Amino acid sequence: MNPTPEPTVVLVPGLRVHVPDHWQTLLADRIPGAVTVPPPTGAGLARDARVAALNGTLSRSEGPVVLVAHSAGVLTTVQWAARHRHPVRGASLATPPDFDPRCPTATPARGLCWRTAGCSRGSRTASSSGPNCRTDATACPCPS
């Protein structure tokens, strides 16, 4: 009788490039045989390209996998599962993105909410520089 093969851990990043101290990078370094879907670049940011990248990674894996997806990688994983088949033993879908433009009634960290101070073009995100300044009406002030 053949024992069930150990699954390959496949990490599915969001839209980030390789970051040495990101939890997925650290996890990949600690799990023997773990593989990471290549980070998106240029036209690779499109949904179909991300799903194809995940499918390509899985097609090179023998046997079952455990998927570990983060942020936009969660969306990629769900889209992949709707279109393809591969033996998946389990999945961890960590922090899927939230596209709801409304601010929460209670913000857990002051620096994570939308702010109006300090941006000459209107409101801004927690970033302190100009490219993230926004003039739309979806922002709300930080709780005081």
PDB file of C-alpha atoms in Angstrom:
ATOM      1  CA  MET A   1       0.000   0.000   0.000  1.00  0.00           C
ATOM      2  CA  ASN A   2       1.413   3.394  -0.992  1.00  0.00           C
ATOM      3  CA  PRO A   3       1.238   6.100   1.641  1.00  0.00           C
ATOM      4  CA  THR A   4      -0.506   9.329   0.700  1.00  0.00           C
ATOM      5  CA  PRO A   5       2.116  11.751  -0.628  1.00  0.00           C
ATOM      6  CA  GLU A   6       2.803  14.884   1.339  1.00  0.00           C
ATOM      7  CA  PRO A   7       1.208  17.910  -0.324  1.00  0.00           C
ATOM      8  CA  THR A   8       3.291  20.642  -1.898  1.00  0.00           C
ATOM      9  CA  VAL A   9       2.707  24.034  -0.306  1.00  0.00           C
ATOM     10  CA  VAL A  10       2.015  26.601  -3.037  1.00  0.00           C
ATOM     11  CA  LEU A  11       2.103  30.257  -2.017  1.00  0.00           C
ATOM     12  CA  VAL A  12      -0.087  32.606  -4.050  1.00  0.00           C
ATOM     13  CA  PRO A  13       0.991  36.225  -3.470  1.00  0.00           C
ATOM     14  CA  GLY A  14      -1.129  39.268  -4.034  1.00  0.00           C
ATOM     15  CA  LEU A  15       0.097  42.119  -6.197  1.00  0.00           C
ATOM     16  CA  ARG A  16       3.411  42.604  -4.415  1.00  0.00           C
ATOM     17  CA  VAL A  17       6.805  41.931  -5.864  1.00  0.00           C
ATOM     18  CA  HIS A  18       9.280  39.788  -3.924  1.00  0.00           C
ATOM     19  CA  VAL A  19       9.710  41.190  -0.401  1.00  0.00           C
ATOM     20  CA  PRO A  20      12.322  39.373   1.736  1.00  0.00           C
ATOM     21  CA  ASP A  21      10.594  40.041   5.077  1.00  0.00           C
ATOM     22  CA  HIS A  22       6.986  39.391   3.960  1.00  0.00           C
ATOM     23  CA  TRP A  23       5.337  36.530   5.869  1.00  0.00           C
ATOM     24  CA  GLN A  24       4.806  34.490   2.676  1.00  0.00           C
ATOM     25  CA  THR A  25       8.492  34.752   1.771  1.00  0.00           C
ATOM     26  CA  LEU A  26       9.516  33.732   5.291  1.00  0.00           C
ATOM     27  CA  LEU A  27       7.050  30.823   5.228  1.00  0.00           C
ATOM     28  CA  ALA A  28       8.313  29.617   1.840  1.00  0.00           C
ATOM     29  CA  ASP A  29      11.860  29.628   3.216  1.00  0.00           C
ATOM     30  CA  ARG A  30      10.825  27.440   6.174  1.00  0.00           C
ATOM     31  CA  ILE A  31       8.789  24.785   4.342  1.00  0.00           C
ATOM     32  CA  PRO A  32      10.871  22.286   2.375  1.00  0.00           C
ATOM     33  CA  GLY A  33       9.643  21.982  -1.202  1.00  0.00           C
ATOM     34  CA  ALA A  34       7.313  24.996  -1.016  1.00  0.00           C
ATOM     35  CA  VAL A  35       6.846  26.892  -4.265  1.00  0.00           C
ATOM     36  CA  THR A  36       5.637  30.409  -4.913  1.00  0.00           C
ATOM     37  CA  VAL A  37       3.639  31.583  -7.907  1.00  0.00           C
ATOM     38  CA  PRO A  38       5.831  34.133  -9.719  1.00  0.00           C
ATOM     39  CA  PRO A  39       5.017  37.739  -8.761  1.00  0.00           C
ATOM     40  CA  PRO A  40       2.953  39.750 -11.243  1.00  0.00           C
ATOM     41  CA  THR A  41       4.588  42.235 -13.591  1.00  0.00           C
ATOM     42  CA  GLY A  42       3.221  44.464 -16.353  1.00  0.00           C
ATOM     43  CA  ALA A  43       0.417  42.683 -18.213  1.00  0.00           C
ATOM     44  CA  GLY A  44       0.726  39.898 -15.625  1.00  0.00           C
ATOM     45  CA  LEU A  45      -1.417  41.963 -13.273  1.00  0.00           C
ATOM     46  CA  ALA A  46      -4.585  41.023 -15.184  1.00  0.00           C
ATOM     47  CA  ARG A  47      -6.869  38.435 -13.588  1.00  0.00           C
ATOM     48  CA  ASP A  48      -6.523  35.919 -16.404  1.00  0.00           C
ATOM     49  CA  ALA A  49      -2.733  36.251 -16.334  1.00  0.00           C
ATOM     50  CA  ARG A  50      -2.639  35.654 -12.561  1.00  0.00           C
ATOM     51  CA  VAL A  51      -4.925  32.609 -12.888  1.00  0.00           C
ATOM     52  CA  ALA A  52      -2.708  31.268 -15.706  1.00  0.00           C
ATOM     53  CA  ALA A  53       0.404  31.780 -13.556  1.00  0.00           C
ATOM     54  CA  LEU A  54      -1.175  29.808 -10.704  1.00  0.00           C
ATOM     55  CA  ASN A  55      -2.337  27.081 -13.070  1.00  0.00           C
ATOM     56  CA  GLY A  56       1.144  26.869 -14.595  1.00  0.00           C
ATOM     57  CA  THR A  57       2.719  26.518 -11.162  1.00  0.00           C
ATOM     58  CA  LEU A  58       0.239  23.805 -10.205  1.00  0.00           C
ATOM     59  CA  SER A  59       0.740  21.917 -13.460  1.00  0.00           C
ATOM     60  CA  ARG A  60       4.414  21.504 -12.501  1.00  0.00           C
ATOM     61  CA  SER A  61       3.462  20.114  -9.074  1.00  0.00           C
ATOM     62  CA  GLU A  62       3.072  16.383  -8.664  1.00  0.00           C
ATOM     63  CA  GLY A  63       0.335  15.234  -6.345  1.00  0.00           C
ATOM     64  CA  PRO A  64      -1.826  17.228  -3.972  1.00  0.00           C
ATOM     65  CA  VAL A  65      -1.161  20.813  -2.934  1.00  0.00           C
ATOM     66  CA  VAL A  66      -2.008  23.144  -0.085  1.00  0.00           C
ATOM     67  CA  LEU A  67      -2.623  26.678  -1.338  1.00  0.00           C
ATOM     68  CA  VAL A  68      -1.596  29.626   0.827  1.00  0.00           C
ATOM     69  CA  ALA A  69      -3.012  32.791  -0.720  1.00  0.00           C
ATOM     70  CA  HIS A  70      -2.759  36.376   0.460  1.00  0.00           C
ATOM     71  CA  SER A  71      -4.691  39.503  -0.529  1.00  0.00           C
ATOM     72  CA  ALA A  72      -5.284  39.573  -4.308  1.00  0.00           C
ATOM     73  CA  GLY A  73      -3.862  36.041  -4.347  1.00  0.00           C
ATOM     74  CA  VAL A  74      -7.093  34.976  -2.639  1.00  0.00           C
ATOM     75  CA  LEU A  75      -9.045  36.300  -5.625  1.00  0.00           C
ATOM     76  CA  THR A  76      -6.654  34.529  -7.992  1.00  0.00           C
ATOM     77  CA  THR A  77      -7.126  31.265  -6.091  1.00  0.00           C
ATOM     78  CA  VAL A  78     -10.923  31.493  -6.146  1.00  0.00           C
ATOM     79  CA  GLN A  79     -10.942  32.330  -9.861  1.00  0.00           C
ATOM     80  CA  TRP A  80      -8.560  29.435 -10.540  1.00  0.00           C
ATOM     81  CA  ALA A  81     -10.758  26.994  -8.568  1.00  0.00           C
ATOM     82  CA  ALA A  82     -13.793  27.974 -10.645  1.00  0.00           C
ATOM     83  CA  ARG A  83     -11.976  27.134 -13.897  1.00  0.00           C
ATOM     84  CA  HIS A  84      -9.437  24.374 -13.248  1.00  0.00           C
ATOM     85  CA  ARG A  85      -8.919  21.099 -11.430  1.00  0.00           C
ATOM     86  CA  HIS A  86      -5.933  19.895  -9.450  1.00  0.00           C
ATOM     87  CA  PRO A  87      -5.834  17.819  -6.256  1.00  0.00           C
ATOM     88  CA  VAL A  88      -6.025  20.425  -3.482  1.00  0.00           C
ATOM     89  CA  ARG A  89      -5.689  19.113   0.042  1.00  0.00           C
ATOM     90  CA  GLY A  90      -6.385  22.469   1.663  1.00  0.00           C
ATOM     91  CA  ALA A  91      -6.244  26.235   1.306  1.00  0.00           C
ATOM     92  CA  SER A  92      -5.488  29.152   3.572  1.00  0.00           C
ATOM     93  CA  LEU A  93      -7.051  32.329   2.205  1.00  0.00           C
ATOM     94  CA  ALA A  94      -5.500  35.157   4.215  1.00  0.00           C
ATOM     95  CA  THR A  95      -6.808  38.731   4.187  1.00  0.00           C
ATOM     96  CA  PRO A  96      -8.762  38.932   0.940  1.00  0.00           C
ATOM     97  CA  PRO A  97      -8.962  42.508  -0.331  1.00  0.00           C
ATOM     98  CA  ASP A  98     -11.961  44.614   0.636  1.00  0.00           C
ATOM     99  CA  PHE A  99     -13.286  46.741  -2.182  1.00  0.00           C
ATOM    100  CA  ASP A 100     -15.986  48.434  -0.090  1.00  0.00           C
ATOM    101  CA  PRO A 101     -15.208  52.175  -0.334  1.00  0.00           C
ATOM    102  CA  ARG A 102     -16.920  53.020   2.959  1.00  0.00           C
ATOM    103  CA  CYS A 103     -14.780  53.526   6.028  1.00  0.00           C
ATOM    104  CA  PRO A 104     -15.383  51.281   9.036  1.00  0.00           C
ATOM    105  CA  THR A 105     -17.130  52.788  12.036  1.00  0.00           C
ATOM    106  CA  ALA A 106     -14.183  51.784  14.217  1.00  0.00           C
ATOM    107  CA  THR A 107     -10.721  51.889  12.694  1.00  0.00           C
ATOM    108  CA  PRO A 108      -8.283  49.524  14.465  1.00  0.00           C
ATOM    109  CA  ALA A 109      -5.224  51.680  13.774  1.00  0.00           C
ATOM    110  CA  ARG A 110      -5.317  55.427  13.225  1.00  0.00           C
ATOM    111  CA  GLY A 111      -2.784  55.265  10.372  1.00  0.00           C
ATOM    112  CA  LEU A 112      -4.904  52.832   8.368  1.00  0.00           C
ATOM    113  CA  CYS A 113      -7.874  55.089   7.704  1.00  0.00           C
ATOM    114  CA  TRP A 114      -8.441  57.838   5.183  1.00  0.00           C
ATOM    115  CA  ARG A 115      -7.322  61.296   6.297  1.00  0.00           C
ATOM    116  CA  THR A 116      -7.920  64.791   5.016  1.00  0.00           C
ATOM    117  CA  ALA A 117      -5.012  66.638   6.608  1.00  0.00           C
ATOM    118  CA  GLY A 118      -1.764  67.128   4.751  1.00  0.00           C
ATOM    119  CA  CYS A 119      -2.840  66.632   1.157  1.00  0.00           C
ATOM    120  CA  SER A 120      -3.196  69.696  -1.003  1.00  0.00           C
ATOM    121  CA  ARG A 121      -5.422  67.892  -3.550  1.00  0.00           C
ATOM    122  CA  GLY A 122      -8.086  66.710  -1.126  1.00  0.00           C
ATOM    123  CA  SER A 123      -8.036  63.608   1.022  1.00  0.00           C
ATOM    124  CA  ARG A 124      -5.258  61.035   1.177  1.00  0.00           C
ATOM    125  CA  THR A 125      -4.581  57.514   2.301  1.00  0.00           C
ATOM    126  CA  ALA A 126      -2.182  56.579   5.068  1.00  0.00           C
ATOM    127  CA  SER A 127       0.687  57.210   2.668  1.00  0.00           C
ATOM    128  CA  SER A 128       2.367  60.552   3.189  1.00  0.00           C
ATOM    129  CA  SER A 129       3.221  61.408  -0.405  1.00  0.00           C
ATOM    130  CA  GLY A 130       1.393  62.940  -3.365  1.00  0.00           C
ATOM    131  CA  PRO A 131       0.677  59.913  -5.615  1.00  0.00           C
ATOM    132  CA  ASN A 132      -1.883  58.600  -3.140  1.00  0.00           C
ATOM    133  CA  CYS A 133      -3.767  61.862  -2.783  1.00  0.00           C
ATOM    134  CA  ARG A 134      -7.370  61.440  -3.803  1.00  0.00           C
ATOM    135  CA  THR A 135     -10.107  63.911  -4.540  1.00  0.00           C
ATOM    136  CA  ASP A 136     -13.039  61.501  -4.639  1.00  0.00           C
ATOM    137  CA  ALA A 137     -15.766  61.382  -2.027  1.00  0.00           C
ATOM    138  CA  THR A 138     -15.025  57.873  -0.723  1.00  0.00           C
ATOM    139  CA  ALA A 139     -12.665  59.073   1.990  1.00  0.00           C
ATOM    140  CA  CYS A 140     -13.675  59.769   5.548  1.00  0.00           C
ATOM    141  CA  PRO A 141     -11.808  61.393   8.430  1.00  0.00           C
ATOM    142  CA  CYS A 142      -9.925  59.349  10.987  1.00  0.00           C
ATOM    143  CA  PRO A 143     -11.704  58.937  14.305  1.00  0.00           C
ATOM    144  CA  SER A 144     -10.488  61.412  16.872  1.00  0.00           C
TER     145      SER A 144
END
